[in-house]
Each structure stands twice: as structure tokens, then as C-alpha cells.
Amino acid sequence: MKRILQVYILVLLAVTGGCGMNSEQGSGRENQDSFPETRAFKDEFTREFMKSTEETEEGYYTFESKTKGYTMLFPENGKISMGDYEQVDTDYEALSFAEKIDQENVTYFITINFEESPHTKNTSLYTKQLSISTGYSGEYTPYKLEDKTIYYGEYKDRESGLYFYNAYIVSNKSDKGIRFVFSGRCIDEPKSCHPSPSVIKDRIKRVTESITFI
């Protein structure tokens, strides 16, 4: 469990800090004056996934998967890790992104694994994979929406200060599914984090419930 938490902390630091060079390299990159002054558009790789320069909701743009299999809301301060990205045709996509909000003293890190396969209906298999990858030992609570069903579990590790939210989102109308892992921590541990866990959860739900399988 400690090893898993260490990996998450290292990745959080890497995505929010070290990978900032992706959009800075190369003198021939396109002029960014016409793009919004947000982290999502300042980073060249992240910008490739944004469907429009217009906000879909305040503080969020629409992300469109390169598999063309789904869309979702994407935070304006989010940045996708180029090094973690993987795609196999239109059947599979893995990515991670981080959002650092200094005024709230929090860093969020999200990983997404999209898959289109007949096996996606095997919810026990995919929730088990989520539990193994994060060290989560609790149950998953399902709630059904019109186009998808979300199975989620959450916990906070007191030793590391990490808050985890696991979700398996499966389409009710196709063979598409997404494994979603959220982790968040205080940027400066001595200071208290803001907002409250309930506000963080609402933010997560805004993203997960916005997922639309195409």
C-alpha cells in the first residue's frame, strides 16, 4: 500500500511540475495568442484534445478522446501527461492529467482508462482491477444514469494525506467503459486544504457524470 501511495505522489509531482517542458520545447510551435489564457490551452499536447476554445461550463472545456469514443468536461487548469498517454486504435486509451489550484492548496490527479470490448459489462472484473491498482479494499456503490452506470468507492489515507475516488463508468447502450481514478492532496501539508471533501466530491462528479460515450 505504501509503495502505491509513493508512486501516486511521484506522479503528482511529475505531472504538475516536471512535464511543463512539453509545450515549451521547439521554436516552431504555433502562435498561442489566439488561445485562451488557461493551462489546458497553453500546453500543446493537452490542447489537441480540446474540442473548442469556448468554455462548455464555467471553468471547463470539452475534452474529446482521440479514439472518438467519448467526451467529458475538462478543467481549465488541467494538463495531460504526454508520457503517460497510450492509444490502441479506437478500442483503448489511457491518459492522466493533473490540476493544481494554489488558492485552494490542493493538487488533483486523475487517470482514465477507456476500453471498448464485450468484457466491459463484467463490472466485478473492472472494479477489482481498480481496487488492486490503488489498494482500495472497500465496496463500490452503483448509481444509474440514463446513458451510463457509475460504480464508485472512496477513501482517505491518513498517513499520506491522499484522498482517493475510484469509479468504473460503463455505458448502458454500448460496450464502452472507463476506469477512473482520482487522487488529491494538500500542496502544502501544514496548511489546511480548501475546499472541503464534499466540494471535492462534487467536482469529481461533475467530470464523471459529464462523460458521454459516443
PDB file of C-alpha atoms in Angstrom:
ATOM      1  CA  MET A   1       0.000   0.000   0.000  1.00  0.00           C
ATOM      2  CA  LYS A   2       2.814   2.423   0.897  1.00  0.00           C
ATOM      3  CA  ARG A   3       4.512   1.696  -2.416  1.00  0.00           C
ATOM      4  CA  ILE A   4       1.327   2.553  -4.333  1.00  0.00           C
ATOM      5  CA  LEU A   5       0.974   5.808  -2.427  1.00  0.00           C
ATOM      6  CA  GLN A   6       4.609   6.702  -3.118  1.00  0.00           C
ATOM      7  CA  VAL A   7       4.035   6.139  -6.842  1.00  0.00           C
ATOM      8  CA  TYR A   8       0.989   8.408  -6.806  1.00  0.00           C
ATOM      9  CA  ILE A   9       2.888  11.182  -5.029  1.00  0.00           C
ATOM     10  CA  LEU A  10       5.786  10.939  -7.506  1.00  0.00           C
ATOM     11  CA  VAL A  11       3.417  11.081 -10.473  1.00  0.00           C
ATOM     12  CA  LEU A  12       1.557  14.025  -8.964  1.00  0.00           C
ATOM     13  CA  LEU A  13       4.810  15.961  -8.671  1.00  0.00           C
ATOM     14  CA  ALA A  14       5.913  14.984 -12.161  1.00  0.00           C
ATOM     15  CA  VAL A  15       2.691  15.964 -13.920  1.00  0.00           C
ATOM     16  CA  THR A  16       2.198  19.243 -12.056  1.00  0.00           C
ATOM     17  CA  GLY A  17       5.821  20.312 -12.289  1.00  0.00           C
ATOM     18  CA  GLY A  18       8.305  18.376 -14.356  1.00  0.00           C
ATOM     19  CA  CYS A  19       6.331  17.834 -17.542  1.00  0.00           C
ATOM     20  CA  GLY A  20       5.899  21.548 -18.065  1.00  0.00           C
ATOM     21  CA  MET A  21       8.573  21.435 -20.781  1.00  0.00           C
ATOM     22  CA  ASN A  22       6.305  19.636 -23.265  1.00  0.00           C
ATOM     23  CA  SER A  23       4.692  22.800 -24.561  1.00  0.00           C
ATOM     24  CA  GLU A  24       7.803  24.914 -24.214  1.00  0.00           C
ATOM     25  CA  GLN A  25      10.095  22.929 -26.497  1.00  0.00           C
ATOM     26  CA  GLY A  26      10.607  23.897 -30.131  1.00  0.00           C
ATOM     27  CA  SER A  27      10.781  27.343 -31.655  1.00  0.00           C
ATOM     28  CA  GLY A  28       8.362  26.404 -34.441  1.00  0.00           C
ATOM     29  CA  ARG A  29       5.255  25.872 -32.318  1.00  0.00           C
ATOM     30  CA  GLU A  30       2.159  27.711 -33.455  1.00  0.00           C
ATOM     31  CA  ASN A  31       1.263  31.143 -32.201  1.00  0.00           C
ATOM     32  CA  GLN A  32      -0.699  30.828 -28.962  1.00  0.00           C
ATOM     33  CA  ASP A  33      -2.072  34.374 -28.901  1.00  0.00           C
ATOM     34  CA  SER A  34      -5.453  33.202 -30.198  1.00  0.00           C
ATOM     35  CA  PHE A  35      -5.919  30.568 -27.474  1.00  0.00           C
ATOM     36  CA  PRO A  36      -7.471  31.108 -24.036  1.00  0.00           C
ATOM     37  CA  GLU A  37      -5.046  32.009 -21.246  1.00  0.00           C
ATOM     38  CA  THR A  38      -5.590  28.715 -19.455  1.00  0.00           C
ATOM     39  CA  ARG A  39      -3.256  25.862 -18.612  1.00  0.00           C
ATOM     40  CA  ALA A  40      -5.265  23.468 -20.790  1.00  0.00           C
ATOM     41  CA  PHE A  41      -4.603  25.562 -23.894  1.00  0.00           C
ATOM     42  CA  LYS A  42      -1.095  26.736 -23.076  1.00  0.00           C
ATOM     43  CA  ASP A  43       0.086  23.114 -23.158  1.00  0.00           C
ATOM     44  CA  GLU A  44       0.356  21.970 -26.769  1.00  0.00           C
ATOM     45  CA  PHE A  45      -0.407  18.290 -26.110  1.00  0.00           C
ATOM     46  CA  THR A  46      -3.444  18.985 -23.912  1.00  0.00           C
ATOM     47  CA  ARG A  47      -4.755  21.425 -26.487  1.00  0.00           C
ATOM     48  CA  GLU A  48      -5.041  18.609 -29.053  1.00  0.00           C
ATOM     49  CA  PHE A  49      -7.917  17.105 -27.037  1.00  0.00           C
ATOM     50  CA  MET A  50      -9.950  20.290 -26.586  1.00  0.00           C
ATOM     51  CA  LYS A  51     -12.986  20.300 -28.857  1.00  0.00           C
ATOM     52  CA  SER A  52     -13.430  24.068 -28.795  1.00  0.00           C
ATOM     53  CA  THR A  53     -11.818  27.189 -27.372  1.00  0.00           C
ATOM     54  CA  GLU A  54     -15.217  28.112 -25.937  1.00  0.00           C
ATOM     55  CA  GLU A  55     -15.980  27.065 -22.361  1.00  0.00           C
ATOM     56  CA  THR A  56     -18.678  24.394 -22.071  1.00  0.00           C
ATOM     57  CA  GLU A  57     -19.295  25.376 -18.453  1.00  0.00           C
ATOM     58  CA  GLU A  58     -17.555  27.987 -16.350  1.00  0.00           C
ATOM     59  CA  GLY A  59     -14.001  26.735 -15.795  1.00  0.00           C
ATOM     60  CA  TYR A  60     -14.417  23.694 -18.056  1.00  0.00           C
ATOM     61  CA  TYR A  61     -13.877  22.852 -21.728  1.00  0.00           C
ATOM     62  CA  THR A  62     -14.995  19.773 -23.651  1.00  0.00           C
ATOM     63  CA  PHE A  63     -12.392  17.031 -23.957  1.00  0.00           C
ATOM     64  CA  GLU A  64     -12.736  14.696 -26.951  1.00  0.00           C
ATOM     65  CA  SER A  65     -10.947  11.343 -26.901  1.00  0.00           C
ATOM     66  CA  LYS A  66      -8.640  10.549 -29.818  1.00  0.00           C
ATOM     67  CA  THR A  67     -10.496   7.230 -30.074  1.00  0.00           C
ATOM     68  CA  LYS A  68     -13.653   9.287 -30.746  1.00  0.00           C
ATOM     69  CA  GLY A  69     -15.296   7.020 -28.181  1.00  0.00           C
ATOM     70  CA  TYR A  70     -16.219   9.575 -25.518  1.00  0.00           C
ATOM     71  CA  THR A  71     -16.211  13.207 -24.428  1.00  0.00           C
ATOM     72  CA  MET A  72     -16.160  14.798 -20.982  1.00  0.00           C
ATOM     73  CA  LEU A  73     -15.679  18.092 -19.171  1.00  0.00           C
ATOM     74  CA  PHE A  74     -12.045  19.068 -18.689  1.00  0.00           C
ATOM     75  CA  PRO A  75     -10.850  21.651 -16.134  1.00  0.00           C
ATOM     76  CA  GLU A  76      -9.252  24.829 -17.471  1.00  0.00           C
ATOM     77  CA  ASN A  77      -6.203  24.292 -15.241  1.00  0.00           C
ATOM     78  CA  GLY A  78      -5.758  20.649 -16.235  1.00  0.00           C
ATOM     79  CA  LYS A  79      -2.718  19.338 -18.094  1.00  0.00           C
ATOM     80  CA  ILE A  80      -2.457  15.916 -19.762  1.00  0.00           C
ATOM     81  CA  SER A  81       0.797  13.993 -19.374  1.00  0.00           C
ATOM     82  CA  MET A  82       2.242  13.176 -22.799  1.00  0.00           C
ATOM     83  CA  GLY A  83       4.485  10.484 -21.312  1.00  0.00           C
ATOM     84  CA  ASP A  84       1.550   8.564 -19.791  1.00  0.00           C
ATOM     85  CA  TYR A  85      -0.626   8.654 -22.897  1.00  0.00           C
ATOM     86  CA  GLU A  86      -1.410   5.429 -24.757  1.00  0.00           C
ATOM     87  CA  GLN A  87      -3.866   4.627 -27.555  1.00  0.00           C
ATOM     88  CA  VAL A  88      -4.685   1.414 -29.415  1.00  0.00           C
ATOM     89  CA  ASP A  89      -6.827   2.176 -32.468  1.00  0.00           C
ATOM     90  CA  THR A  90     -10.333   3.121 -31.345  1.00  0.00           C
ATOM     91  CA  ASP A  91     -10.583   0.383 -28.714  1.00  0.00           C
ATOM     92  CA  TYR A  92      -8.337   1.606 -25.913  1.00  0.00           C
ATOM     93  CA  GLU A  93      -6.966   4.833 -24.481  1.00  0.00           C
ATOM     94  CA  ALA A  94      -5.053   5.558 -21.272  1.00  0.00           C
ATOM     95  CA  LEU A  95      -4.213   9.027 -20.021  1.00  0.00           C
ATOM     96  CA  SER A  96      -3.560  11.017 -16.893  1.00  0.00           C
ATOM     97  CA  PHE A  97      -3.899  14.678 -16.070  1.00  0.00           C
ATOM     98  CA  ALA A  98      -3.329  16.925 -13.108  1.00  0.00           C
ATOM     99  CA  GLU A  99      -4.881  20.131 -11.872  1.00  0.00           C
ATOM    100  CA  LYS A 100      -3.072  22.357  -9.395  1.00  0.00           C
ATOM    101  CA  ILE A 101      -5.127  25.021  -7.638  1.00  0.00           C
ATOM    102  CA  ASP A 102      -2.886  27.201  -5.499  1.00  0.00           C
ATOM    103  CA  GLN A 103      -5.651  29.253  -3.904  1.00  0.00           C
ATOM    104  CA  GLU A 104      -7.233  26.056  -2.564  1.00  0.00           C
ATOM    105  CA  ASN A 105      -3.869  24.488  -1.588  1.00  0.00           C
ATOM    106  CA  VAL A 106      -4.722  21.278  -3.455  1.00  0.00           C
ATOM    107  CA  THR A 107      -3.411  19.183  -6.331  1.00  0.00           C
ATOM    108  CA  TYR A 108      -5.695  16.744  -8.145  1.00  0.00           C
ATOM    109  CA  PHE A 109      -4.501  13.834 -10.253  1.00  0.00           C
ATOM    110  CA  ILE A 110      -6.805  11.771 -12.491  1.00  0.00           C
ATOM    111  CA  THR A 111      -6.121   8.649 -14.536  1.00  0.00           C
ATOM    112  CA  ILE A 112      -8.513   7.358 -17.170  1.00  0.00           C
ATOM    113  CA  ASN A 113      -8.546   4.031 -18.992  1.00  0.00           C
ATOM    114  CA  PHE A 114     -11.100   3.787 -21.783  1.00  0.00           C
ATOM    115  CA  GLU A 115     -11.962   0.470 -23.403  1.00  0.00           C
ATOM    116  CA  GLU A 116     -14.463  -0.779 -25.948  1.00  0.00           C
ATOM    117  CA  SER A 117     -14.961  -4.511 -25.543  1.00  0.00           C
ATOM    118  CA  PRO A 118     -17.735  -7.037 -24.742  1.00  0.00           C
ATOM    119  CA  HIS A 119     -15.917  -7.592 -21.426  1.00  0.00           C
ATOM    120  CA  THR A 120     -16.790  -4.100 -20.185  1.00  0.00           C
ATOM    121  CA  LYS A 121     -20.129  -5.418 -18.908  1.00  0.00           C
ATOM    122  CA  ASN A 122     -18.201  -7.524 -16.375  1.00  0.00           C
ATOM    123  CA  THR A 123     -18.282  -4.830 -13.691  1.00  0.00           C
ATOM    124  CA  SER A 124     -16.811  -7.052 -10.962  1.00  0.00           C
ATOM    125  CA  LEU A 125     -13.695  -7.603 -13.098  1.00  0.00           C
ATOM    126  CA  TYR A 126     -13.082  -3.919 -13.700  1.00  0.00           C
ATOM    127  CA  THR A 127     -13.822  -2.775 -10.153  1.00  0.00           C
ATOM    128  CA  LYS A 128     -11.417  -5.465  -8.932  1.00  0.00           C
ATOM    129  CA  GLN A 129      -8.731  -4.069 -11.245  1.00  0.00           C
ATOM    130  CA  LEU A 130      -9.345  -0.619  -9.781  1.00  0.00           C
ATOM    131  CA  SER A 131      -9.009  -1.939  -6.247  1.00  0.00           C
ATOM    132  CA  ILE A 132      -5.760  -3.761  -6.998  1.00  0.00           C
ATOM    133  CA  SER A 133      -4.185  -0.749  -8.697  1.00  0.00           C
ATOM    134  CA  THR A 134      -4.996   1.657  -5.845  1.00  0.00           C
ATOM    135  CA  GLY A 135      -5.010  -0.612  -2.805  1.00  0.00           C
ATOM    136  CA  TYR A 136      -8.682   0.084  -2.155  1.00  0.00           C
ATOM    137  CA  SER A 137     -10.411  -2.621  -0.087  1.00  0.00           C
ATOM    138  CA  GLY A 138     -13.908  -1.197   0.214  1.00  0.00           C
ATOM    139  CA  GLU A 139     -17.141  -1.746  -1.661  1.00  0.00           C
ATOM    140  CA  TYR A 140     -18.394   0.026  -4.781  1.00  0.00           C
ATOM    141  CA  THR A 141     -21.729   1.819  -4.813  1.00  0.00           C
ATOM    142  CA  PRO A 142     -23.586   1.870  -8.135  1.00  0.00           C
ATOM    143  CA  TYR A 143     -25.845   4.617  -9.352  1.00  0.00           C
ATOM    144  CA  LYS A 144     -27.551   4.543 -12.708  1.00  0.00           C
ATOM    145  CA  LEU A 145     -27.965   7.463 -15.075  1.00  0.00           C
ATOM    146  CA  GLU A 146     -29.842   7.482 -18.368  1.00  0.00           C
ATOM    147  CA  ASP A 147     -26.841   6.618 -20.559  1.00  0.00           C
ATOM    148  CA  LYS A 148     -24.369   5.053 -18.115  1.00  0.00           C
ATOM    149  CA  THR A 149     -23.920   3.433 -14.707  1.00  0.00           C
ATOM    150  CA  ILE A 150     -21.234   4.586 -12.285  1.00  0.00           C
ATOM    151  CA  TYR A 151     -19.722   2.279  -9.657  1.00  0.00           C
ATOM    152  CA  TYR A 152     -17.665   4.247  -7.150  1.00  0.00           C
ATOM    153  CA  GLY A 153     -15.674   3.866  -3.951  1.00  0.00           C
ATOM    154  CA  GLU A 154     -13.717   6.426  -1.939  1.00  0.00           C
ATOM    155  CA  TYR A 155     -11.307   6.658   0.968  1.00  0.00           C
ATOM    156  CA  LYS A 156      -8.621   8.858   2.513  1.00  0.00           C
ATOM    157  CA  ASP A 157      -5.215   7.614   3.558  1.00  0.00           C
ATOM    158  CA  ARG A 158      -4.371   9.469   6.774  1.00  0.00           C
ATOM    159  CA  GLU A 159      -0.660   8.731   6.589  1.00  0.00           C
ATOM    160  CA  SER A 160      -0.107  10.252   3.139  1.00  0.00           C
ATOM    161  CA  GLY A 161      -2.991  12.726   3.135  1.00  0.00           C
ATOM    162  CA  LEU A 162      -4.153  11.368  -0.228  1.00  0.00           C
ATOM    163  CA  TYR A 163      -7.871  11.234  -0.965  1.00  0.00           C
ATOM    164  CA  PHE A 164      -8.890   8.535  -3.458  1.00  0.00           C
ATOM    165  CA  TYR A 165     -12.039   8.208  -5.518  1.00  0.00           C
ATOM    166  CA  ASN A 166     -12.318   5.156  -7.774  1.00  0.00           C
ATOM    167  CA  ALA A 167     -15.071   4.833 -10.357  1.00  0.00           C
ATOM    168  CA  TYR A 168     -15.964   2.410 -13.087  1.00  0.00           C
ATOM    169  CA  ILE A 169     -18.240   4.057 -15.640  1.00  0.00           C
ATOM    170  CA  VAL A 170     -19.946   1.717 -18.086  1.00  0.00           C
ATOM    171  CA  SER A 171     -22.247   2.624 -20.953  1.00  0.00           C
ATOM    172  CA  ASN A 172     -25.836   1.386 -20.759  1.00  0.00           C
ATOM    173  CA  LYS A 173     -26.077   1.398 -24.547  1.00  0.00           C
ATOM    174  CA  SER A 174     -22.734   0.079 -25.867  1.00  0.00           C
ATOM    175  CA  ASP A 175     -19.644  -1.971 -24.966  1.00  0.00           C
ATOM    176  CA  LYS A 176     -17.674   1.035 -23.717  1.00  0.00           C
ATOM    177  CA  GLY A 177     -16.346   1.584 -20.241  1.00  0.00           C
ATOM    178  CA  ILE A 178     -13.926   3.796 -18.317  1.00  0.00           C
ATOM    179  CA  ARG A 179     -11.834   3.148 -15.232  1.00  0.00           C
ATOM    180  CA  PHE A 180     -11.445   6.467 -13.431  1.00  0.00           C
ATOM    181  CA  VAL A 181      -9.090   7.122 -10.507  1.00  0.00           C
ATOM    182  CA  PHE A 182      -8.913  10.434  -8.691  1.00  0.00           C
ATOM    183  CA  SER A 183      -6.382  11.304  -6.024  1.00  0.00           C
ATOM    184  CA  GLY A 184      -5.936  14.636  -4.285  1.00  0.00           C
ATOM    185  CA  ARG A 185      -3.664  16.052  -1.636  1.00  0.00           C
ATOM    186  CA  CYS A 186      -2.703  19.323   0.018  1.00  0.00           C
ATOM    187  CA  ILE A 187       0.107  21.126  -1.805  1.00  0.00           C
ATOM    188  CA  ASP A 188       1.466  22.445   1.482  1.00  0.00           C
ATOM    189  CA  GLU A 189       0.747  19.839   4.158  1.00  0.00           C
ATOM    190  CA  PRO A 190       0.982  22.160   7.215  1.00  0.00           C
ATOM    191  CA  LYS A 191      -1.833  24.240   5.768  1.00  0.00           C
ATOM    192  CA  SER A 192      -5.397  23.007   5.717  1.00  0.00           C
ATOM    193  CA  CYS A 193      -6.855  22.092   2.351  1.00  0.00           C
ATOM    194  CA  HIS A 194      -9.723  24.030   0.895  1.00  0.00           C
ATOM    195  CA  PRO A 195     -12.355  23.210  -0.339  1.00  0.00           C
ATOM    196  CA  SER A 196     -13.962  20.580   1.862  1.00  0.00           C
ATOM    197  CA  PRO A 197     -14.149  16.899   0.857  1.00  0.00           C
ATOM    198  CA  SER A 198     -17.797  17.353  -0.126  1.00  0.00           C
ATOM    199  CA  VAL A 199     -16.861  20.126  -2.564  1.00  0.00           C
ATOM    200  CA  ILE A 200     -14.062  17.963  -3.992  1.00  0.00           C
ATOM    201  CA  LYS A 201     -16.536  15.127  -4.480  1.00  0.00           C
ATOM    202  CA  ASP A 202     -18.941  17.448  -6.283  1.00  0.00           C
ATOM    203  CA  ARG A 203     -16.090  18.451  -8.591  1.00  0.00           C
ATOM    204  CA  ILE A 204     -15.343  14.791  -9.336  1.00  0.00           C
ATOM    205  CA  LYS A 205     -18.993  14.055 -10.032  1.00  0.00           C
ATOM    206  CA  ARG A 206     -19.137  16.963 -12.455  1.00  0.00           C
ATOM    207  CA  VAL A 207     -16.457  15.268 -14.555  1.00  0.00           C
ATOM    208  CA  THR A 208     -17.629  11.653 -14.219  1.00  0.00           C
ATOM    209  CA  GLU A 209     -21.276  12.460 -14.879  1.00  0.00           C
ATOM    210  CA  SER A 210     -20.295  14.560 -17.907  1.00  0.00           C
ATOM    211  CA  ILE A 211     -18.708  11.541 -19.617  1.00  0.00           C
ATOM    212  CA  THR A 212     -20.654  10.868 -22.798  1.00  0.00           C
ATOM    213  CA  PHE A 213     -19.996   7.686 -24.762  1.00  0.00           C
ATOM    214  CA  ILE A 214     -20.244   8.283 -28.490  1.00  0.00           C
TER     215      ILE A 214
END
